[in-house]
Amino acid sequence: MGLELYLDLLSQPCRAVYIFAKKNGIPFQLRPVELRQGGPHLSEAFAQVNPLKKVPALKDGDFTLAESVAILLYLTHKYKVPDHWYPQDLQHTALRRSCLRALWHKVMFPVFLGELVSPELLAATLAELEVNLQALEDKFLQNKAFLAGPHITLADLVAITELMHAVGAGCQVFEGRPKLATWRQRVEAAMGEDLFREAHEVVLKVKDSAPADPTIKQKLMPGVLAMIR
Amino acid sequence: MGLELYLDLLSQPCRAVYLFAKKNGIPFQLRPVELLKGQHVSQEFSQVNSLHRLPTLKDGDFVLSESTAIMIYLSCKYQTADHWYPEDPQARARVLEYLGWHADSIRGTFGVPLWSQVLAPLLGVQVSEEKVERNRTSMKQALGRLEETFLGGRAFVAGQQVTLADLLALEELMQPVALGHDLFEGRPRLAAWRARVEDFLGAQLCQETRGRILSILEQEANKTIPVPPPEAHESMLLRIARIP
């Protein structure tokens, strides 16, 4: 068995791994894992692949690996991807947290799970997102073409898949941020528009999703409850 | 000007960087920045790192933040022993795998007791008992995971040898220890791992690095902890508000 990738394209790190593998012509077997189907990622069978029970996960023969950054760098190494993809700095925890919360607070809780999110919490989430977007534009992107310099790197890929989460939530991420908007166009062009669209289809349509089935909701709630506190 | 490291040893990632540099005999100029005195938001430090974050490395004109990035940079530049950040793709991927999990489950969780017990009261803020309890549960879950998944069948968190991930992990765990929570009690596997890491580092280096954090309760009792100036309040209150 060759390389297998366990992914749910609703998840931002999964999209980064998917785009990277596709764009670089890395052959892999896609193993779709659907969080919204009640989390088969929590099953015992999946625990064999990743004891942490999280996506993305990689299986390469007997070698299994979790965590998107580890997977991206493993693929870079193994498939000798042009080194301009290599990141200088992939730390983006604050950005990731605020994009994730934006989608859950604006869409996933109210629309999919039918749970009320207090206006105060939503406002705090959106304010935090604003701060992180401004920092991304002013302090990381500055006047460069890409986040780490003149060429696209994994840092751009990781960041754009995060921002598209906020876009999926209906946030005006690029409005009033001309530098960030032109950066997005450059990143999209470098990835190819078709691949970009394909990878983001799920998250951009998530606001139209039907409410979760009660049994699925019951399975999902304990894992996501911390996010509305 | 050679290598400069801007650190506050109260901070766990700063201690990891300090241990790494010291243990590897990397020559550097220590630039102490006291977070509790608001020195990270000062004009002076802004000119070094406009992100106002610690640890920060300055190497000539090159400025870098984030502890992991700094340790990886140092390991490349000073050609430290391979075990710290292995060349082998699978071994290296294990280090990064741990760091990914660490960012989500350890970082941000194990720092909370310092905030709820010492720093929030310093600003006259009370962290609710509900949040404190939730934090205890999160720490417990993460420790279980650390023992079973990462230390199950391995001597160190990312393999059979010590890596930079062990330093980041252990210094996080030392934060609640300093506040009187013995995380290692009743967890023999975790305690054995701690002993292995500390043996490797040497007791003296550990002591030197952790002196300030381990005496934090004493400093509190003696009222020798600096009262943060108003300019530091905003970021501190934001951090407190983020406690889930």
Short mmCIF file of C-alpha atoms in Angstrom, two decimals:
data_model
loop_
_atom_site.label_atom_id
_atom_site.label_comp_id
_atom_site.label_asym_id
_atom_site.label_seq_id
_atom_site.Cartn_x
_atom_site.Cartn_y
_atom_site.Cartn_z
CA MET A 1 0.00 0.00 0.00
CA GLY A 2 1.36 3.39 -0.97
CA LEU A 3 0.83 6.73 0.70
CA GLU A 4 -2.58 7.27 2.31
CA LEU A 5 -3.95 10.58 3.56
CA TYR A 6 -6.87 10.71 5.98
CA LEU A 7 -8.54 14.06 5.45
CA ASP A 8 -11.72 16.05 5.93
CA LEU A 9 -11.63 19.09 3.66
CA LEU A 10 -13.78 20.97 6.14
CA SER A 11 -10.66 21.19 8.30
CA GLN A 12 -8.15 23.88 7.47
CA PRO A 13 -4.95 21.86 8.08
CA CYS A 14 -6.42 19.04 5.98
CA ARG A 15 -6.90 21.43 3.10
CA ALA A 16 -3.30 22.59 3.38
CA VAL A 17 -2.08 18.99 3.16
CA TYR A 18 -4.45 18.21 0.26
CA ILE A 19 -3.42 21.23 -1.81
CA PHE A 20 0.26 20.58 -1.14
CA ALA A 21 0.11 16.93 -2.19
CA LYS A 22 -1.97 17.67 -5.29
CA LYS A 23 0.01 20.70 -6.37
CA ASN A 24 3.27 18.79 -6.12
CA GLY A 25 1.94 15.73 -7.94
CA ILE A 26 2.48 13.43 -4.96
CA PRO A 27 0.56 10.20 -5.55
CA PHE A 28 -1.73 9.30 -2.65
CA GLN A 29 -4.86 7.45 -1.79
CA LEU A 30 -7.45 9.81 -0.29
CA ARG A 31 -9.18 8.35 2.77
CA PRO A 32 -12.06 10.72 3.44
CA VAL A 33 -13.00 11.20 7.07
CA GLU A 34 -16.16 13.20 7.65
CA LEU A 35 -16.33 15.06 10.90
CA ARG A 36 -19.94 16.03 10.23
CA GLN A 37 -20.92 12.38 9.98
CA GLY A 38 -20.35 12.03 13.69
CA GLY A 39 -16.63 11.63 13.67
CA PRO A 40 -15.49 8.28 12.29
CA HIS A 41 -12.12 9.76 13.22
CA LEU A 42 -13.02 8.82 16.78
CA SER A 43 -13.36 5.11 15.91
CA GLU A 44 -11.03 2.39 17.09
CA ALA A 45 -10.09 1.55 13.49
CA PHE A 46 -8.88 5.09 12.96
CA ALA A 47 -6.99 4.98 16.26
CA GLN A 48 -4.71 2.42 14.61
CA VAL A 49 -3.68 5.09 12.13
CA ASN A 50 -3.59 7.93 14.62
CA PRO A 51 -3.84 7.25 18.34
CA LEU A 52 -4.60 10.95 18.81
CA LYS A 53 -7.74 10.43 16.70
CA LYS A 54 -7.27 13.64 14.78
CA VAL A 55 -7.14 14.55 11.11
CA PRO A 56 -5.06 15.02 9.07
CA ALA A 57 -3.23 11.74 9.40
CA LEU A 58 -0.74 10.10 7.08
CA LYS A 59 0.01 6.43 6.57
CA ASP A 60 3.02 5.43 4.54
CA GLY A 61 3.44 1.67 4.80
CA ASP A 62 3.98 1.03 8.48
CA PHE A 63 4.82 4.61 9.23
CA THR A 64 1.96 6.70 10.56
CA LEU A 65 2.05 10.39 11.31
CA ALA A 66 -0.29 13.06 12.68
CA GLU A 67 -0.25 16.87 12.76
CA SER A 68 -0.33 18.93 9.57
CA VAL A 69 3.03 20.64 9.91
CA ALA A 70 4.77 17.31 10.52
CA ILE A 71 2.98 15.81 7.51
CA LEU A 72 3.82 18.75 5.25
CA LEU A 73 7.49 18.64 6.15
CA TYR A 74 7.64 14.85 5.85
CA LEU A 75 6.20 15.08 2.33
CA THR A 76 8.61 17.90 1.44
CA HIS A 77 11.49 15.71 2.46
CA LYS A 78 10.35 12.43 1.03
CA TYR A 79 9.26 13.75 -2.37
CA LYS A 80 12.07 16.28 -2.72
CA VAL A 81 9.68 19.14 -3.32
CA PRO A 82 11.35 22.35 -4.58
CA ASP A 83 12.73 23.97 -1.48
CA HIS A 84 11.02 27.28 -1.97
CA TRP A 85 8.02 25.53 -0.40
CA TYR A 86 9.91 25.06 2.81
CA PRO A 87 8.69 27.39 5.53
CA GLN A 88 10.70 29.67 7.71
CA ASP A 89 8.13 29.87 10.41
CA LEU A 90 4.91 27.96 10.64
CA GLN A 91 3.76 29.18 14.02
CA HIS A 92 0.31 30.57 13.58
CA THR A 93 -1.58 29.34 16.61
CA ALA A 94 -3.30 32.66 17.30
CA LEU A 95 -4.48 33.04 13.71
CA ARG A 96 -5.63 29.46 13.58
CA ARG A 97 -7.60 29.76 16.78
CA SER A 98 -9.45 32.88 15.71
CA CYS A 99 -10.32 31.57 12.21
CA LEU A 100 -11.55 28.30 13.68
CA ARG A 101 -13.66 30.05 16.28
CA ALA A 102 -15.08 32.45 13.70
CA LEU A 103 -16.44 29.54 11.66
CA TRP A 104 -17.81 27.69 14.66
CA HIS A 105 -19.34 30.71 16.34
CA LYS A 106 -20.91 32.13 13.20
CA VAL A 107 -21.92 28.93 11.40
CA MET A 108 -21.24 25.56 12.97
CA PHE A 109 -22.93 26.13 16.32
CA PRO A 110 -25.98 28.13 15.20
CA VAL A 111 -26.62 26.52 11.80
CA PHE A 112 -25.29 22.98 12.04
CA LEU A 113 -25.66 22.17 15.73
CA GLY A 114 -28.54 24.53 16.54
CA GLU A 115 -26.72 25.98 19.57
CA LEU A 116 -26.95 29.58 20.59
CA VAL A 117 -23.71 31.57 20.71
CA SER A 118 -23.92 34.66 22.91
CA PRO A 119 -23.47 38.01 21.10
CA GLU A 120 -20.66 38.90 23.53
CA LEU A 121 -18.72 35.76 22.69
CA LEU A 122 -19.22 36.25 18.96
CA ALA A 123 -18.10 39.86 19.23
CA ALA A 124 -14.97 38.84 21.16
CA THR A 125 -14.14 36.21 18.54
CA LEU A 126 -14.52 38.65 15.67
CA ALA A 127 -12.45 41.27 17.48
CA GLU A 128 -9.67 38.74 18.00
CA LEU A 129 -9.83 37.79 14.33
CA GLU A 130 -9.45 41.46 13.36
CA VAL A 131 -6.32 41.78 15.50
CA ASN A 132 -4.78 38.66 13.98
CA LEU A 133 -5.61 39.65 10.40
CA GLN A 134 -4.08 43.07 10.92
CA ALA A 135 -0.94 41.49 12.39
CA LEU A 136 -0.73 39.11 9.43
CA GLU A 137 -0.87 42.02 7.00
CA ASP A 138 1.29 44.54 8.86
CA LYS A 139 3.84 42.41 10.63
CA PHE A 140 4.19 39.20 8.64
CA LEU A 141 3.30 40.05 5.04
CA GLN A 142 4.53 43.66 5.12
CA ASN A 143 5.58 44.56 1.57
CA LYS A 144 6.69 41.10 0.53
CA ALA A 145 5.08 39.06 -2.23
CA PHE A 146 4.64 36.07 0.07
CA LEU A 147 4.80 35.61 3.83
CA ALA A 148 8.39 34.40 3.95
CA GLY A 149 9.79 36.36 1.00
CA PRO A 150 9.59 36.44 -2.78
CA HIS A 151 8.48 32.81 -3.19
CA ILE A 152 5.50 30.81 -2.01
CA THR A 153 6.17 28.60 1.02
CA LEU A 154 4.23 26.29 3.27
CA ALA A 155 3.57 29.31 5.49
CA ASP A 156 1.39 30.84 2.73
CA LEU A 157 -0.46 27.60 2.23
CA VAL A 158 -1.15 27.17 5.92
CA ALA A 159 -2.23 30.80 6.31
CA ILE A 160 -4.55 30.91 3.29
CA THR A 161 -6.38 27.73 4.33
CA GLU A 162 -6.92 29.33 7.74
CA LEU A 163 -8.24 32.58 6.29
CA MET A 164 -10.63 30.71 4.03
CA HIS A 165 -12.20 29.31 7.18
CA ALA A 166 -13.11 32.85 8.20
CA VAL A 167 -14.34 33.51 4.64
CA GLY A 168 -16.52 30.40 4.95
CA ALA A 169 -17.90 31.94 8.12
CA GLY A 170 -18.95 34.98 6.09
CA CYS A 171 -16.28 37.35 7.44
CA GLN A 172 -14.96 40.13 5.20
CA VAL A 173 -11.37 39.05 5.53
CA PHE A 174 -9.88 40.84 2.55
CA GLU A 175 -12.01 43.98 2.45
CA GLY A 176 -10.06 47.07 3.43
CA ARG A 177 -6.85 45.05 3.38
CA PRO A 178 -5.45 45.59 -0.12
CA LYS A 179 -2.11 43.94 0.63
CA LEU A 180 -3.74 40.83 1.99
CA ALA A 181 -6.13 40.74 -0.98
CA THR A 182 -3.37 40.88 -3.60
CA TRP A 183 -1.39 38.30 -1.63
CA ARG A 184 -4.42 36.00 -1.80
CA GLN A 185 -4.53 36.44 -5.58
CA ARG A 186 -0.85 35.56 -5.83
CA VAL A 187 -1.27 32.48 -3.65
CA GLU A 188 -4.34 31.37 -5.57
CA ALA A 189 -2.51 31.79 -8.87
CA ALA A 190 0.48 29.83 -7.60
CA MET A 191 -1.74 26.95 -6.51
CA GLY A 192 -3.93 27.05 -9.59
CA GLU A 193 -7.49 28.32 -9.37
CA ASP A 194 -9.11 24.94 -9.97
CA LEU A 195 -7.26 23.22 -7.17
CA PHE A 196 -7.90 26.16 -4.86
CA ARG A 197 -11.63 26.02 -5.60
CA GLU A 198 -11.81 22.26 -5.23
CA ALA A 199 -10.08 22.32 -1.85
CA HIS A 200 -12.31 25.08 -0.47
CA GLU A 201 -15.64 23.97 -1.87
CA VAL A 202 -16.71 22.27 1.36
CA VAL A 203 -15.93 25.14 3.70
CA LEU A 204 -17.41 27.78 1.39
CA LYS A 205 -20.69 25.86 1.27
CA VAL A 206 -20.81 24.97 4.93
CA LYS A 207 -23.20 27.80 5.83
CA ASP A 208 -25.84 26.08 3.71
CA SER A 209 -25.49 22.77 5.52
CA ALA A 210 -28.55 21.04 6.92
CA PRO A 211 -28.83 20.79 10.72
CA ALA A 212 -27.05 17.83 12.26
CA ASP A 213 -28.96 14.68 13.03
CA PRO A 214 -29.57 14.52 16.83
CA THR A 215 -27.44 11.38 17.28
CA ILE A 216 -24.55 12.94 15.39
CA LYS A 217 -24.95 16.14 17.39
CA GLN A 218 -24.79 14.14 20.59
CA LYS A 219 -21.53 12.54 19.48
CA LEU A 220 -19.96 15.83 18.41
CA MET A 221 -20.95 18.11 21.27
CA PRO A 222 -18.55 16.92 23.98
CA GLY A 223 -15.59 17.48 21.67
CA VAL A 224 -16.57 21.00 20.64
CA LEU A 225 -18.28 22.31 23.76
CA ALA A 226 -15.14 24.04 25.00
CA MET A 227 -15.35 26.36 22.01
CA ILE A 228 -18.53 28.13 23.14
CA ARG A 229 -17.38 28.76 26.64
CA MET B 1 27.38 42.07 17.82
CA GLY B 2 27.03 38.33 18.23
CA LEU B 3 23.99 36.30 19.11
CA GLU B 4 21.52 37.90 21.53
CA LEU B 5 18.64 36.14 23.25
CA TYR B 6 15.83 38.20 24.77
CA LEU B 7 14.32 36.05 27.50
CA ASP B 8 12.29 36.08 30.68
CA LEU B 9 12.91 32.84 32.51
CA LEU B 10 9.46 32.99 34.09
CA SER B 11 8.21 32.02 30.65
CA GLN B 12 8.32 28.34 29.78
CA PRO B 13 9.34 28.65 26.08
CA CYS B 14 12.08 31.08 27.14
CA ARG B 15 13.43 28.48 29.56
CA ALA B 16 13.44 25.84 26.82
CA VAL B 17 15.49 28.12 24.57
CA TYR B 18 17.85 28.98 27.43
CA LEU B 19 18.40 25.30 28.31
CA PHE B 20 19.01 24.47 24.66
CA ALA B 21 21.58 27.23 24.15
CA LYS B 22 23.37 26.58 27.44
CA LYS B 23 23.46 22.81 27.13
CA ASN B 24 24.94 23.09 23.65
CA GLY B 25 27.54 25.64 24.67
CA ILE B 26 26.22 28.21 22.20
CA PRO B 27 27.74 31.60 23.03
CA PHE B 28 25.09 34.28 23.46
CA GLN B 29 24.41 37.54 25.19
CA LEU B 30 21.44 37.25 27.53
CA ARG B 31 19.10 40.22 27.27
CA PRO B 32 16.66 39.92 30.16
CA VAL B 33 13.20 41.31 29.42
CA GLU B 34 10.88 41.35 32.39
CA LEU B 35 7.33 40.68 31.32
CA LEU B 36 5.92 41.66 34.70
CA LYS B 37 7.59 45.06 34.45
CA GLY B 38 6.07 45.50 30.99
CA GLN B 39 9.50 45.63 29.38
CA HIS B 40 8.25 43.65 26.36
CA VAL B 41 5.93 46.52 25.43
CA SER B 42 8.63 49.15 25.89
CA GLN B 43 9.83 51.34 23.01
CA GLU B 44 13.25 49.80 23.33
CA PHE B 45 12.10 46.23 22.84
CA SER B 46 9.63 47.25 20.10
CA GLN B 47 12.60 48.19 17.99
CA VAL B 48 13.95 44.66 18.31
CA ASN B 49 10.68 42.81 17.84
CA SER B 50 7.51 44.68 16.89
CA LEU B 51 5.48 41.57 17.76
CA HIS B 52 6.42 42.16 21.43
CA ARG B 53 6.96 38.46 21.92
CA LEU B 54 9.42 36.43 23.94
CA PRO B 55 11.64 34.58 23.35
CA THR B 56 13.28 36.67 20.65
CA LEU B 57 16.59 35.97 18.95
CA LYS B 58 18.75 38.63 17.35
CA ASP B 59 21.70 37.57 15.27
CA GLY B 60 23.14 40.65 13.60
CA ASP B 61 20.23 42.02 11.55
CA PHE B 62 18.29 38.79 11.72
CA VAL B 63 15.44 38.81 14.25
CA LEU B 64 13.35 35.75 15.00
CA SER B 65 10.47 34.96 17.36
CA GLU B 66 8.83 31.68 18.43
CA SER B 67 10.73 29.22 20.57
CA THR B 68 10.59 26.32 18.11
CA ALA B 69 11.85 28.43 15.22
CA ILE B 70 14.65 29.75 17.43
CA MET B 71 15.78 26.29 18.54
CA ILE B 72 15.69 24.94 14.99
CA TYR B 73 17.68 27.96 13.80
CA LEU B 74 20.27 27.44 16.53
CA SER B 75 20.49 23.71 15.79
CA CYS B 76 21.23 24.45 12.10
CA LYS B 77 23.58 27.32 12.67
CA TYR B 78 25.63 25.71 15.45
CA GLN B 79 25.40 22.16 14.10
CA THR B 80 24.21 20.77 17.41
CA ALA B 81 24.16 17.00 17.94
CA ASP B 82 21.73 15.28 15.57
CA HIS B 83 19.46 13.90 18.29
CA TRP B 84 18.09 17.36 19.14
CA TYR B 85 16.44 17.76 15.74
CA PRO B 86 17.20 14.64 13.70
CA GLU B 87 18.06 14.68 10.01
CA ASP B 88 16.23 11.42 9.37
CA PRO B 89 12.85 12.35 7.82
CA GLN B 90 10.76 10.01 9.97
CA ALA B 91 12.53 10.91 13.20
CA ARG B 92 12.21 14.61 12.41
CA ALA B 93 8.55 14.17 11.54
CA ARG B 94 8.02 12.67 15.02
CA VAL B 95 9.44 15.82 16.61
CA LEU B 96 7.12 17.99 14.53
CA GLU B 97 4.20 15.71 15.25
CA TYR B 98 4.75 16.18 18.95
CA LEU B 99 5.11 19.96 18.51
CA GLY B 100 1.81 20.13 16.63
CA TRP B 101 0.00 18.38 19.44
CA HIS B 102 1.89 20.43 22.02
CA ALA B 103 0.69 23.69 20.41
CA ASP B 104 -2.94 22.57 20.71
CA SER B 105 -2.98 20.67 23.99
CA ILE B 106 -0.10 21.73 26.22
CA ARG B 107 0.70 25.32 25.32
CA GLY B 108 -1.93 27.64 26.72
CA THR B 109 -3.13 25.05 29.23
CA PHE B 110 -0.25 24.47 31.62
CA GLY B 111 0.46 28.18 31.98
CA VAL B 112 -2.99 28.83 33.44
CA PRO B 113 -2.25 28.12 37.15
CA LEU B 114 0.36 30.90 37.22
CA TRP B 115 -2.24 33.28 35.83
CA SER B 116 -5.10 32.19 38.05
CA GLN B 117 -3.09 31.89 41.28
CA VAL B 118 -0.59 34.73 41.03
CA LEU B 119 -0.82 37.08 38.04
CA ALA B 120 -4.58 37.70 37.89
CA PRO B 121 -4.76 38.56 41.63
CA LEU B 122 -1.84 40.93 41.07
CA LEU B 123 -4.15 42.92 38.80
CA GLY B 124 -7.10 42.48 41.14
CA VAL B 125 -8.82 39.99 38.84
CA GLN B 126 -10.35 36.72 39.95
CA VAL B 127 -10.39 33.69 37.64
CA SER B 128 -13.62 31.78 38.29
CA GLU B 129 -13.52 28.44 40.10
CA GLU B 130 -15.33 26.94 37.11
CA LYS B 131 -12.46 27.90 34.82
CA VAL B 132 -9.86 26.69 37.29
CA GLU B 133 -11.62 23.34 37.49
CA ARG B 134 -11.87 23.11 33.71
CA ASN B 135 -8.16 23.79 33.47
CA ARG B 136 -7.41 20.99 35.93
CA THR B 137 -9.43 18.61 33.78
CA SER B 138 -7.64 19.74 30.60
CA MET B 139 -4.25 19.25 32.22
CA LYS B 140 -5.22 15.80 33.42
CA GLN B 141 -6.39 14.76 29.97
CA ALA B 142 -3.25 16.10 28.32
CA LEU B 143 -0.99 14.34 30.83
CA GLY B 144 -2.80 11.05 30.20
CA ARG B 145 -2.28 11.50 26.47
CA LEU B 146 1.35 12.45 26.95
CA GLU B 147 2.00 9.31 28.98
CA GLU B 148 0.06 6.89 26.83
CA THR B 149 0.66 8.13 23.32
CA PHE B 150 3.92 10.00 23.38
CA LEU B 151 5.78 8.22 26.14
CA GLY B 152 4.21 4.82 25.51
CA GLY B 153 7.16 2.68 24.54
CA ARG B 154 9.52 5.61 24.10
CA ALA B 155 12.13 7.08 26.38
CA PHE B 156 11.47 10.66 25.23
CA VAL B 157 8.42 12.41 23.77
CA ALA B 158 9.51 12.10 20.14
CA GLY B 159 11.69 8.99 20.18
CA GLN B 160 14.42 7.13 22.01
CA GLN B 161 16.66 10.18 22.32
CA VAL B 162 16.20 13.61 23.77
CA THR B 163 14.99 16.24 21.28
CA LEU B 164 14.11 19.90 21.52
CA ALA B 165 10.50 18.77 22.01
CA ASP B 166 11.39 17.36 25.44
CA LEU B 167 12.63 20.75 26.62
CA LEU B 168 9.46 22.50 25.50
CA ALA B 169 7.30 19.80 27.07
CA LEU B 170 9.06 19.62 30.42
CA GLU B 171 9.26 23.38 30.94
CA GLU B 172 5.50 23.65 30.37
CA LEU B 173 4.92 21.01 33.02
CA MET B 174 7.22 22.81 35.45
CA GLN B 175 4.89 25.82 35.40
CA PRO B 176 2.10 24.19 37.47
CA VAL B 177 4.73 22.37 39.55
CA ALA B 178 6.03 25.78 40.65
CA LEU B 179 2.50 26.66 41.76
CA GLY B 180 2.30 23.60 43.98
CA HIS B 181 0.65 21.09 41.64
CA ASP B 182 2.69 17.90 41.63
CA LEU B 183 1.85 16.62 38.18
CA PHE B 184 4.29 13.75 38.46
CA GLU B 185 2.80 12.12 41.51
CA GLY B 186 1.07 8.86 40.63
CA ARG B 187 2.46 9.02 37.11
CA PRO B 188 5.59 6.87 37.22
CA ARG B 189 6.16 6.89 33.48
CA LEU B 190 6.01 10.67 33.35
CA ALA B 191 8.25 10.96 36.42
CA ALA B 192 10.83 8.61 34.86
CA TRP B 193 10.85 10.70 31.69
CA ARG B 194 11.38 13.87 33.71
CA ALA B 195 14.31 12.24 35.51
CA ARG B 196 15.86 11.18 32.17
CA VAL B 197 15.59 14.70 30.74
CA GLU B 198 16.96 16.31 33.90
CA ASP B 199 19.84 13.83 34.15
CA PHE B 200 20.74 14.67 30.62
CA LEU B 201 20.63 18.42 31.25
CA GLY B 202 22.33 18.27 34.63
CA ALA B 203 20.88 19.40 37.95
CA GLN B 204 22.84 22.62 38.05
CA LEU B 205 21.59 23.89 34.70
CA CYS B 206 18.00 22.97 35.61
CA GLN B 207 18.29 24.84 38.87
CA GLU B 208 19.83 27.91 37.31
CA THR B 209 17.11 28.02 34.64
CA ARG B 210 14.17 27.44 36.95
CA GLY B 211 15.22 29.40 40.02
CA ARG B 212 12.79 32.25 39.42
CA ILE B 213 9.74 30.21 38.53
CA LEU B 214 10.25 27.67 41.31
CA SER B 215 10.36 30.42 43.92
CA ILE B 216 7.30 32.23 42.61
CA LEU B 217 5.10 31.35 45.61
CA GLU B 218 7.81 32.52 47.95
CA GLN B 219 8.14 35.77 46.01
CA GLU B 220 4.40 36.19 46.26
CA ALA B 221 4.44 35.63 50.02
CA ASN B 222 7.28 38.13 50.42
CA LYS B 223 5.56 40.55 48.05
CA THR B 224 8.65 40.82 45.87
CA ILE B 225 6.83 40.22 42.57
CA PRO B 226 6.84 43.49 40.61
CA VAL B 227 3.43 45.11 40.19
CA PRO B 228 2.91 45.38 36.44
CA PRO B 229 2.78 48.97 35.12
CA PRO B 230 -0.43 50.14 33.39
CA GLU B 231 1.02 49.69 29.88
CA ALA B 232 1.36 45.96 30.52
CA HIS B 233 -2.23 45.53 31.73
CA GLU B 234 -3.94 45.33 28.37
CA SER B 235 -2.07 42.28 27.14
CA MET B 236 -2.26 40.64 30.56
CA LEU B 237 -6.02 41.14 30.81
CA LEU B 238 -6.41 39.76 27.31
CA ARG B 239 -4.46 36.65 28.31
CA ILE B 240 -6.65 36.20 31.39
CA ALA B 241 -9.82 36.65 29.31
CA ARG B 242 -8.63 33.87 27.02
CA ILE B 243 -8.58 31.26 29.76
CA PRO B 244 -11.28 28.87 28.57
#
